[in-house]
Amino acid sequence: MRVSDLMSHVRNEVLRDHREPGLYGSDALMRYLNEGLAQMARRTHVFTDDFELVTKAGTRHYDTEKGTIHIQRIFDERGVALPSFTRKSRGSVWQSRPTAFTTDSSQRRIMLHPVPDDEYKLRVVRAYRPEPLMAADEVPLDEDRALLLAEWMAYRALQNNDPDASQTIDGEGFHERWLVGLRDIKRDVVREAVGDNPSAQPRQWT
C-alpha cells in the first residue's frame, strides 16, 4: 500500500472529509502517519534487520546503526549467539574473542566482553525505527498493519481539529483500536521470536 493511498483512505473512508478544501490537510495527515509509524516501531519491535559489525583490537564500545531501538541478538562468525549481560554483571578486563555483550540504556552503543583482541565479524540483529515516509513511498507493512496506522491518524486528526472537544468520544474509539492493534502486533512479534513454546510468552498482554 502506498502512503498516498493510505492518506486517501483515512480522509475519505475513515474521517469522511469530502469537502473542498478538506478539513484535514495532507501535511498534518503525513505527520500523524509518521508519528504512528515511529510509535509502532518503538512499542512492538516489528521492524527488524541486521548489520555486520567488525571489531577492532582493544576497542570495547561500538555505535549502533541509525534508528536502532533495540539490539535483539548478536552472532559470531560461527553463528553462535552471544549472551547479553545484565547491568549487574561485570565484563571481563582481559582481551580475547568477544563472548557476550551489553548495551547502554539508549541502545546507541554496544559493549563487548571481553575486549576484542583482534578483528572479528559479528552479525547484529536489531529492531529499528524506519525513516519518515513520503507520499510516494510504500508503507513498509502488510495491508492489515498498514491500515492500523489509520486508527492513529484519525485519532490525532480529530484531536487537533476539535477545539471544543465535541468529537472526543469518537476519537477515543480510534485510540482504543490503535492500542489493541499494537498489543496484537507485539504478541505476534514475540511468538515469531520464541516459536511455539508457551512458557516463553507472557500470560497476559497489556
CSV table of C-alpha atoms in Angstrom, one decimal:
chain,number,residue,atom,x,y,z
A,1,MET,CA,0.0,0.0,0.0
A,2,ARG,CA,1.3,3.4,-0.9
A,3,VAL,CA,1.3,6.3,1.6
A,4,SER,CA,-0.9,8.3,-0.7
A,5,ASP,CA,-3.5,5.5,-0.8
A,6,LEU,CA,-3.5,5.2,3.0
A,7,MET,CA,-3.9,9.0,3.4
A,8,SER,CA,-6.8,8.9,0.9
A,9,HIS,CA,-8.4,6.1,2.8
A,10,VAL,CA,-8.1,8.0,6.1
A,11,ARG,CA,-9.6,11.2,4.6
A,12,ASN,CA,-12.4,9.7,2.6
A,13,GLU,CA,-13.3,6.4,4.3
A,14,VAL,CA,-12.4,7.0,8.0
A,15,LEU,CA,-12.8,10.7,8.6
A,16,ARG,CA,-15.3,11.1,5.7
A,17,ASP,CA,-13.8,14.5,4.8
A,18,HIS,CA,-15.3,15.0,1.4
A,19,ARG,CA,-15.4,18.8,1.4
A,20,GLU,CA,-13.1,21.0,-0.7
A,21,PRO,CA,-10.7,22.1,0.6
A,22,GLY,CA,-10.6,19.3,3.1
A,23,LEU,CA,-10.7,19.9,6.8
A,24,TYR,CA,-7.7,17.7,7.3
A,25,GLY,CA,-4.6,18.8,5.4
A,26,SER,CA,-2.1,16.4,3.8
A,27,ASP,CA,0.8,17.8,5.7
A,28,ALA,CA,-1.0,17.1,9.0
A,29,LEU,CA,-2.0,13.6,8.0
A,30,MET,CA,1.5,12.8,6.9
A,31,ARG,CA,2.8,14.0,10.2
A,32,TYR,CA,0.3,11.8,12.1
A,33,LEU,CA,1.2,8.8,9.9
A,34,ASN,CA,4.9,9.1,10.7
A,35,GLU,CA,4.1,9.6,14.4
A,36,GLY,CA,2.2,6.3,14.3
A,37,LEU,CA,4.9,4.5,12.4
A,38,ALA,CA,7.5,5.6,15.0
A,39,GLN,CA,5.3,4.6,17.9
A,40,MET,CA,4.5,1.2,16.3
A,41,ALA,CA,8.3,0.6,15.8
A,42,ARG,CA,9.1,1.5,19.4
A,43,ARG,CA,6.3,-0.3,21.1
A,44,THR,CA,6.2,-3.5,19.1
A,45,HIS,CA,9.7,-4.0,17.5
A,46,VAL,CA,8.0,-5.1,14.3
A,47,PHE,CA,10.7,-3.7,12.1
A,48,THR,CA,13.9,-5.7,12.2
A,49,ASP,CA,17.1,-6.2,10.2
A,50,ASP,CA,20.7,-7.0,10.7
A,51,PHE,CA,24.1,-5.5,10.0
A,52,GLU,CA,27.7,-6.5,10.2
A,53,LEU,CA,30.0,-5.3,13.0
A,54,VAL,CA,33.7,-5.7,12.5
A,55,THR,CA,35.6,-5.3,15.8
A,56,LYS,CA,38.9,-3.6,16.4
A,57,ALA,CA,41.6,-4.9,18.7
A,58,GLY,CA,41.4,-3.0,22.0
A,59,THR,CA,38.0,-1.4,21.3
A,60,ARG,CA,35.1,-2.4,23.6
A,61,HIS,CA,32.4,0.1,22.6
A,62,TYR,CA,30.7,0.3,19.2
A,63,ASP,CA,28.0,2.7,17.9
A,64,THR,CA,24.8,1.1,16.6
A,65,GLU,CA,23.2,1.8,13.2
A,66,LYS,CA,21.0,4.9,12.9
A,67,GLY,CA,17.4,4.4,14.1
A,68,THR,CA,18.2,1.4,16.3
A,69,ILE,CA,15.6,0.8,19.0
A,70,HIS,CA,16.7,-2.5,20.5
A,71,ILE,CA,19.6,-4.9,20.0
A,72,GLN,CA,17.9,-8.3,19.9
A,73,ARG,CA,20.8,-10.7,19.2
A,74,ILE,CA,24.5,-10.8,18.2
A,75,PHE,CA,26.1,-13.7,16.5
A,76,ASP,CA,29.7,-14.5,16.0
A,77,GLU,CA,31.3,-15.8,12.8
A,78,ARG,CA,30.3,-19.4,13.7
A,79,GLY,CA,26.7,-18.4,14.1
A,80,VAL,CA,26.8,-18.7,17.9
A,81,ALA,CA,24.7,-16.2,19.7
A,82,LEU,CA,26.5,-14.1,22.3
A,83,PRO,CA,24.6,-13.9,25.6
A,84,SER,CA,23.6,-10.4,26.9
A,85,PHE,CA,25.0,-9.3,30.2
A,86,THR,CA,22.7,-7.7,32.7
A,87,ARG,CA,23.5,-4.3,34.2
A,88,LYS,CA,24.7,-6.0,37.4
A,89,SER,CA,27.1,-8.3,35.6
A,90,ARG,CA,30.7,-7.2,35.2
A,91,GLY,CA,32.5,-7.6,32.0
A,92,SER,CA,36.0,-9.2,31.9
A,93,VAL,CA,39.0,-7.0,31.8
A,94,TRP,CA,41.2,-9.2,29.5
A,95,GLN,CA,41.3,-9.2,25.8
A,96,SER,CA,40.1,-12.1,23.7
A,97,ARG,CA,37.3,-13.2,21.3
A,98,PRO,CA,34.1,-11.5,22.4
A,99,THR,CA,31.7,-13.9,24.1
A,100,ALA,CA,29.0,-11.6,25.5
A,101,PHE,CA,27.6,-8.1,25.0
A,102,THR,CA,25.5,-5.4,26.7
A,103,THR,CA,24.1,-2.1,25.5
A,104,ASP,CA,23.6,1.3,27.1
A,105,SER,CA,20.1,2.4,28.1
A,106,SER,CA,19.5,4.3,24.8
A,107,GLN,CA,20.6,1.2,22.7
A,108,ARG,CA,23.1,3.5,20.9
A,109,ARG,CA,26.2,1.7,22.0
A,110,ILE,CA,27.2,-2.0,22.1
A,111,MET,CA,29.8,-3.0,24.7
A,112,LEU,CA,31.6,-6.3,24.0
A,113,HIS,CA,33.0,-8.6,26.7
A,114,PRO,CA,35.9,-9.4,26.8
A,115,VAL,CA,37.5,-6.6,24.9
A,116,PRO,CA,38.3,-7.8,21.4
A,117,ASP,CA,42.0,-8.7,20.8
A,118,ASP,CA,41.6,-8.9,17.0
A,119,GLU,CA,39.3,-8.2,14.1
A,120,TYR,CA,36.1,-10.3,14.4
A,121,LYS,CA,33.0,-10.2,12.3
A,122,LEU,CA,29.7,-10.1,14.2
A,123,ARG,CA,26.1,-10.1,12.9
A,124,VAL,CA,23.9,-7.7,14.9
A,125,VAL,CA,20.1,-8.3,14.8
A,126,ARG,CA,18.2,-5.2,15.8
A,127,ALA,CA,14.7,-3.6,15.9
A,128,TYR,CA,14.7,-0.2,14.3
A,129,ARG,CA,12.6,2.8,13.6
A,130,PRO,CA,12.0,3.4,9.8
A,131,GLU,CA,12.9,6.7,8.2
A,132,PRO,CA,9.9,9.1,7.9
A,133,LEU,CA,7.7,8.3,4.9
A,134,MET,CA,6.8,10.5,1.9
A,135,ALA,CA,3.5,10.4,-0.1
A,136,ALA,CA,5.1,8.3,-3.0
A,137,ASP,CA,6.6,5.7,-0.6
A,138,GLU,CA,5.3,2.2,0.1
A,139,VAL,CA,4.2,1.7,3.7
A,140,PRO,CA,6.7,-1.0,4.9
A,141,LEU,CA,3.9,-3.2,6.4
A,142,ASP,CA,1.4,-5.7,5.2
A,143,GLU,CA,-2.1,-4.2,4.4
A,144,ASP,CA,-3.7,-5.1,7.8
A,145,ARG,CA,-0.9,-3.5,9.8
A,146,ALA,CA,-0.7,-0.5,7.4
A,147,LEU,CA,-4.5,0.1,7.9
A,148,LEU,CA,-3.9,0.1,11.7
A,149,LEU,CA,-2.0,3.3,11.2
A,150,ALA,CA,-5.3,4.8,10.0
A,151,GLU,CA,-6.6,4.5,13.6
A,152,TRP,CA,-3.8,6.6,15.0
A,153,MET,CA,-4.1,9.1,12.1
A,154,ALA,CA,-7.8,9.5,12.7
A,155,TYR,CA,-7.4,9.9,16.4
A,156,ARG,CA,-4.8,12.6,16.1
A,157,ALA,CA,-6.8,14.4,13.3
A,158,LEU,CA,-9.9,14.5,15.5
A,159,GLN,CA,-8.0,15.7,18.5
A,160,ASN,CA,-6.3,18.6,16.6
A,161,ASN,CA,-9.4,19.8,14.7
A,162,ASP,CA,-11.8,19.7,17.6
A,163,PRO,CA,-11.3,22.8,19.8
A,164,ASP,CA,-14.5,22.4,21.8
A,165,ALA,CA,-13.9,18.6,22.4
A,166,SER,CA,-17.2,17.7,20.7
A,167,GLN,CA,-15.6,14.7,19.0
A,168,THR,CA,-13.6,13.4,21.9
A,169,ILE,CA,-15.7,10.2,22.2
A,170,ASP,CA,-15.3,9.3,18.6
A,171,GLY,CA,-11.6,10.0,18.8
A,172,GLU,CA,-11.2,7.7,21.8
A,173,GLY,CA,-12.7,4.8,19.8
A,174,PHE,CA,-9.9,5.2,17.3
A,175,HIS,CA,-7.3,5.3,20.0
A,176,GLU,CA,-8.6,2.2,21.7
A,177,ARG,CA,-8.5,0.2,18.5
A,178,TRP,CA,-4.9,1.5,17.9
A,179,LEU,CA,-3.8,0.3,21.3
A,180,VAL,CA,-5.4,-3.1,20.8
A,181,GLY,CA,-3.8,-3.4,17.4
A,182,LEU,CA,-0.3,-2.6,18.9
A,183,ARG,CA,-0.9,-5.2,21.5
A,184,ASP,CA,-1.7,-7.8,18.9
A,185,ILE,CA,1.4,-7.0,16.8
A,186,LYS,CA,3.6,-7.2,19.8
A,187,ARG,CA,2.2,-10.6,20.7
A,188,ASP,CA,2.8,-11.8,17.1
A,189,VAL,CA,6.3,-10.5,17.1
A,190,VAL,CA,7.1,-12.3,20.4
A,191,ARG,CA,5.5,-15.5,19.1
A,192,GLU,CA,7.6,-15.4,15.9
A,193,ALA,CA,10.8,-14.8,18.0
A,194,VAL,CA,10.3,-17.6,20.6
A,195,GLY,CA,8.4,-20.2,18.5
A,196,ASP,CA,5.7,-22.4,19.9
A,197,ASN,CA,7.0,-22.6,23.5
A,198,PRO,CA,4.1,-21.1,25.6
A,199,SER,CA,6.3,-20.9,28.7
A,200,ALA,CA,8.4,-18.3,27.0
A,201,GLN,CA,5.4,-15.9,26.4
A,202,PRO,CA,3.6,-13.6,28.9
A,203,ARG,CA,0.3,-14.9,30.1
A,204,GLN,CA,-1.3,-11.5,29.7
A,205,TRP,CA,-0.9,-8.8,27.1
A,206,THR,CA,-1.5,-5.2,28.1
